[in-house]
Amino acid sequence: MVVVEVVMVAEQLENSYDVVVVGGGAAGLSGALMLARARRSVVVVDAGEPRNAPADAVHGLLALDGTAPADLLERGRADVRRYGGHVVSGRVDAVAREGDGFAVALADGRTVRARRLLVTTGLVDELPGIPGLRERWGSDVVHCPYCHGWEIRDRAIGVLAVGPMSVHQALLFRQWSADVTYFSHTAQPLTDEQSEQFAARGICVVDGEVAALEVEEDRLTGVRLADGMVVGREAVAVSSRMVARAGFLADLGLRTEEHPMGVGTYVPAEPTGRTSVPGVWVAGNVTDPSAQVGSSAAAGAGAGAQINMDLVTEETRLAVEARDPFSAGVEAGAGPR
């Protein structure tokens, strides 16, 4: 009974905050933690759709390697709440400018106001419509060698060519296995230089469109081509098109752009996370598609500190403007001589 009451209190949403954080992943929770420790009123609005939900564990995160994604987020939410921050479930539908701040509208009809906004909504991985690909995503269909390479080391790995990063991906996965096959699928033909690189590294090339993945007893066993040929593989790497979740920012004039590397869309920002819209910061995959959990958390913490400094600067300016000119002169040494 006590647990239920605690959860209900934690889900309560106040009318206004110094900062509303949209997105409750590593970046959002780290930003909220930094702000809560800075004694700011902060709420994280989390839609509960983490990008890494299909994965069994988070890897490459110092001292927490192997932690289940859900466990990591639960610990993060507890950290934020311990310092007085709020974390609530909800989906942000729209954000509008309201005076010097923002009105944040949730899908369930609630509205909350904020002086500043930190957007950490991440991205959506769009995969080719090949049967079996989505179902195996996060297990034996992977995209990042630094996230999953160790787990599929020394296996027969296939790289499905679907985008501008596929050649680079094949060369990378060769570090984890000597048995790498590149499926050209619908990609542009390899250049002479790329063919030479593959030959030098022992990466096989299979031409022809891929029709489906072969799965037996919940285990990937091969890649089937359109002509019916099956090439045995134990894991497949594919570059998804990464699309930033940021449509709700359109009314502020903040829109996504095509990433210069051709991997999808993102929200442009300064290295600090400050966007072109005053009062709005971004962190994590919504602005950096290649960011892993550790770098997303670091970016969120950095953005949180920047937002606090921005608020301190504003509050100092307002305090100076509110001072009585006479008392200012006395304090400056204009008293009796």
PDB file of C-alpha atoms in Angstrom, residues 189-316:
ATOM      1  CA  PRO A 189      27.937  -0.989 -56.341  1.00  0.00           C
ATOM      2  CA  LEU A 190      31.206  -0.902 -54.425  1.00  0.00           C
ATOM      3  CA  THR A 191      33.907   1.396 -55.708  1.00  0.00           C
ATOM      4  CA  ASP A 192      37.231  -0.087 -56.743  1.00  0.00           C
ATOM      5  CA  GLU A 193      38.763   1.212 -53.526  1.00  0.00           C
ATOM      6  CA  GLN A 194      36.045  -0.358 -51.376  1.00  0.00           C
ATOM      7  CA  SER A 195      36.343  -3.679 -53.209  1.00  0.00           C
ATOM      8  CA  GLU A 196      40.082  -3.646 -52.577  1.00  0.00           C
ATOM      9  CA  GLN A 197      39.542  -2.900 -48.887  1.00  0.00           C
ATOM     10  CA  PHE A 198      37.092  -5.782 -48.547  1.00  0.00           C
ATOM     11  CA  ALA A 199      39.420  -8.170 -50.369  1.00  0.00           C
ATOM     12  CA  ALA A 200      42.322  -7.149 -48.159  1.00  0.00           C
ATOM     13  CA  ARG A 201      40.298  -7.747 -45.006  1.00  0.00           C
ATOM     14  CA  GLY A 202      38.737 -10.991 -46.180  1.00  0.00           C
ATOM     15  CA  ILE A 203      35.177  -9.647 -46.308  1.00  0.00           C
ATOM     16  CA  CYS A 204      33.034 -11.626 -48.751  1.00  0.00           C
ATOM     17  CA  VAL A 205      30.538  -9.861 -51.014  1.00  0.00           C
ATOM     18  CA  VAL A 206      27.195 -11.405 -51.989  1.00  0.00           C
ATOM     19  CA  ASP A 207      25.222  -9.598 -54.682  1.00  0.00           C
ATOM     20  CA  GLY A 208      21.469  -9.771 -55.058  1.00  0.00           C
ATOM     21  CA  GLU A 209      18.467  -8.473 -53.172  1.00  0.00           C
ATOM     22  CA  VAL A 210      17.796  -9.915 -49.722  1.00  0.00           C
ATOM     23  CA  ALA A 211      14.293 -11.375 -49.331  1.00  0.00           C
ATOM     24  CA  ALA A 212      14.169 -12.516 -45.695  1.00  0.00           C
ATOM     25  CA  LEU A 213      16.051 -13.768 -42.680  1.00  0.00           C
ATOM     26  CA  GLU A 214      16.004 -17.466 -41.867  1.00  0.00           C
ATOM     27  CA  VAL A 215      15.169 -18.247 -38.234  1.00  0.00           C
ATOM     28  CA  GLU A 216      15.040 -21.638 -36.551  1.00  0.00           C
ATOM     29  CA  GLU A 217      14.114 -22.239 -32.905  1.00  0.00           C
ATOM     30  CA  ASP A 218      14.338 -18.534 -32.081  1.00  0.00           C
ATOM     31  CA  ARG A 219      17.818 -18.286 -33.583  1.00  0.00           C
ATOM     32  CA  LEU A 220      19.005 -16.555 -36.738  1.00  0.00           C
ATOM     33  CA  THR A 221      20.502 -19.113 -39.115  1.00  0.00           C
ATOM     34  CA  GLY A 222      20.839 -17.390 -42.472  1.00  0.00           C
ATOM     35  CA  VAL A 223      20.002 -14.728 -45.040  1.00  0.00           C
ATOM     36  CA  ARG A 224      17.742 -15.716 -47.937  1.00  0.00           C
ATOM     37  CA  LEU A 225      18.139 -13.911 -51.248  1.00  0.00           C
ATOM     38  CA  ALA A 226      15.373 -13.164 -53.761  1.00  0.00           C
ATOM     39  CA  ASP A 227      16.612 -16.000 -55.984  1.00  0.00           C
ATOM     40  CA  GLY A 228      16.124 -18.481 -53.149  1.00  0.00           C
ATOM     41  CA  MET A 229      19.763 -18.948 -52.188  1.00  0.00           C
ATOM     42  CA  VAL A 230      20.408 -19.015 -48.432  1.00  0.00           C
ATOM     43  CA  VAL A 231      23.710 -17.849 -46.979  1.00  0.00           C
ATOM     44  CA  GLY A 232      24.287 -19.135 -43.466  1.00  0.00           C
ATOM     45  CA  ARG A 233      24.727 -16.323 -40.898  1.00  0.00           C
ATOM     46  CA  GLU A 234      24.448 -16.182 -37.127  1.00  0.00           C
ATOM     47  CA  ALA A 235      24.043 -12.413 -36.824  1.00  0.00           C
ATOM     48  CA  VAL A 236      23.174  -9.538 -39.145  1.00  0.00           C
ATOM     49  CA  ALA A 237      24.222  -5.905 -38.865  1.00  0.00           C
ATOM     50  CA  VAL A 238      22.083  -3.245 -40.506  1.00  0.00           C
ATOM     51  CA  SER A 239      22.179   0.553 -40.475  1.00  0.00           C
ATOM     52  CA  SER A 240      18.750   1.906 -39.611  1.00  0.00           C
ATOM     53  CA  ARG A 241      17.475   5.274 -40.744  1.00  0.00           C
ATOM     54  CA  MET A 242      17.425   7.250 -37.499  1.00  0.00           C
ATOM     55  CA  VAL A 243      14.554   9.717 -37.221  1.00  0.00           C
ATOM     56  CA  ALA A 244      14.513  12.254 -34.390  1.00  0.00           C
ATOM     57  CA  ARG A 245      11.357  12.443 -32.272  1.00  0.00           C
ATOM     58  CA  ALA A 246      10.780  16.181 -32.394  1.00  0.00           C
ATOM     59  CA  GLY A 247       7.543  16.890 -34.262  1.00  0.00           C
ATOM     60  CA  PHE A 248       5.995  18.530 -31.196  1.00  0.00           C
ATOM     61  CA  LEU A 249       8.526  21.385 -31.478  1.00  0.00           C
ATOM     62  CA  ALA A 250       7.188  22.599 -34.831  1.00  0.00           C
ATOM     63  CA  ASP A 251       5.077  25.403 -33.336  1.00  0.00           C
ATOM     64  CA  LEU A 252       8.254  26.881 -31.863  1.00  0.00           C
ATOM     65  CA  GLY A 253       9.846  26.960 -35.312  1.00  0.00           C
ATOM     66  CA  LEU A 254      12.304  24.232 -34.343  1.00  0.00           C
ATOM     67  CA  ARG A 255      12.375  21.466 -36.931  1.00  0.00           C
ATOM     68  CA  THR A 256      14.557  18.505 -37.693  1.00  0.00           C
ATOM     69  CA  GLU A 257      17.053  18.495 -40.535  1.00  0.00           C
ATOM     70  CA  GLU A 258      18.717  15.794 -42.579  1.00  0.00           C
ATOM     71  CA  HIS A 259      21.928  14.699 -40.906  1.00  0.00           C
ATOM     72  CA  PRO A 260      25.038  15.583 -42.959  1.00  0.00           C
ATOM     73  CA  MET A 261      26.158  11.932 -42.862  1.00  0.00           C
ATOM     74  CA  GLY A 262      22.909  10.820 -44.502  1.00  0.00           C
ATOM     75  CA  VAL A 263      21.836   8.598 -41.592  1.00  0.00           C
ATOM     76  CA  GLY A 264      18.491  10.256 -40.855  1.00  0.00           C
ATOM     77  CA  THR A 265      17.219  13.405 -39.156  1.00  0.00           C
ATOM     78  CA  TYR A 266      18.310  15.355 -36.093  1.00  0.00           C
ATOM     79  CA  VAL A 267      17.751  18.640 -34.259  1.00  0.00           C
ATOM     80  CA  PRO A 268      20.754  20.933 -34.840  1.00  0.00           C
ATOM     81  CA  ALA A 269      22.243  22.514 -31.726  1.00  0.00           C
ATOM     82  CA  GLU A 270      25.388  24.044 -30.305  1.00  0.00           C
ATOM     83  CA  PRO A 271      27.820  21.702 -28.510  1.00  0.00           C
ATOM     84  CA  THR A 272      26.202  22.800 -25.220  1.00  0.00           C
ATOM     85  CA  GLY A 273      22.801  21.612 -26.455  1.00  0.00           C
ATOM     86  CA  ARG A 274      21.411  25.124 -26.944  1.00  0.00           C
ATOM     87  CA  THR A 275      19.144  25.313 -29.978  1.00  0.00           C
ATOM     88  CA  SER A 276      18.221  28.231 -32.232  1.00  0.00           C
ATOM     89  CA  VAL A 277      15.063  28.763 -30.158  1.00  0.00           C
ATOM     90  CA  PRO A 278      15.808  30.712 -26.957  1.00  0.00           C
ATOM     91  CA  GLY A 279      15.118  28.639 -23.875  1.00  0.00           C
ATOM     92  CA  VAL A 280      15.224  25.251 -25.602  1.00  0.00           C
ATOM     93  CA  TRP A 281      18.065  22.749 -25.216  1.00  0.00           C
ATOM     94  CA  VAL A 282      18.473  19.261 -26.660  1.00  0.00           C
ATOM     95  CA  ALA A 283      20.637  16.303 -25.649  1.00  0.00           C
ATOM     96  CA  GLY A 284      21.126  12.661 -26.593  1.00  0.00           C
ATOM     97  CA  ASN A 285      20.036  10.891 -29.762  1.00  0.00           C
ATOM     98  CA  VAL A 286      17.534  13.579 -30.752  1.00  0.00           C
ATOM     99  CA  THR A 287      20.511  15.745 -31.721  1.00  0.00           C
ATOM    100  CA  ASP A 288      23.343  13.188 -31.908  1.00  0.00           C
ATOM    101  CA  PRO A 289      22.153   9.957 -33.582  1.00  0.00           C
ATOM    102  CA  SER A 290      25.410   8.118 -32.860  1.00  0.00           C
ATOM    103  CA  ALA A 291      25.465   8.859 -29.119  1.00  0.00           C
ATOM    104  CA  GLN A 292      25.569   5.798 -26.867  1.00  0.00           C
ATOM    105  CA  VAL A 293      24.101   5.651 -23.376  1.00  0.00           C
ATOM    106  CA  GLY A 294      27.200   7.046 -21.673  1.00  0.00           C
ATOM    107  CA  SER A 295      27.661   9.969 -24.039  1.00  0.00           C
ATOM    108  CA  SER A 296      23.928  10.710 -23.982  1.00  0.00           C
ATOM    109  CA  ALA A 297      24.002  10.841 -20.184  1.00  0.00           C
ATOM    110  CA  ALA A 298      27.020  13.155 -20.271  1.00  0.00           C
ATOM    111  CA  ALA A 299      25.328  15.442 -22.798  1.00  0.00           C
ATOM    112  CA  GLY A 300      22.196  15.579 -20.667  1.00  0.00           C
ATOM    113  CA  ALA A 301      24.181  16.480 -17.560  1.00  0.00           C
ATOM    114  CA  GLY A 302      26.062  19.165 -19.477  1.00  0.00           C
ATOM    115  CA  ALA A 303      22.857  20.641 -20.870  1.00  0.00           C
ATOM    116  CA  GLY A 304      21.347  20.655 -17.388  1.00  0.00           C
ATOM    117  CA  ALA A 305      24.277  22.673 -16.074  1.00  0.00           C
ATOM    118  CA  GLN A 306      24.008  25.093 -18.997  1.00  0.00           C
ATOM    119  CA  ILE A 307      20.297  25.596 -18.372  1.00  0.00           C
ATOM    120  CA  ASN A 308      20.929  26.294 -14.695  1.00  0.00           C
ATOM    121  CA  MET A 309      23.562  28.889 -15.614  1.00  0.00           C
ATOM    122  CA  ASP A 310      21.155  30.487 -18.080  1.00  0.00           C
ATOM    123  CA  LEU A 311      18.554  30.784 -15.320  1.00  0.00           C
ATOM    124  CA  VAL A 312      21.132  32.169 -12.885  1.00  0.00           C
ATOM    125  CA  THR A 313      22.092  34.829 -15.437  1.00  0.00           C
ATOM    126  CA  GLU A 314      18.446  35.798 -15.942  1.00  0.00           C
ATOM    127  CA  GLU A 315      17.726  35.893 -12.224  1.00  0.00           C
ATOM    128  CA  THR A 316      20.808  38.030 -11.563  1.00  0.00           C
TER     129      THR A 316
END
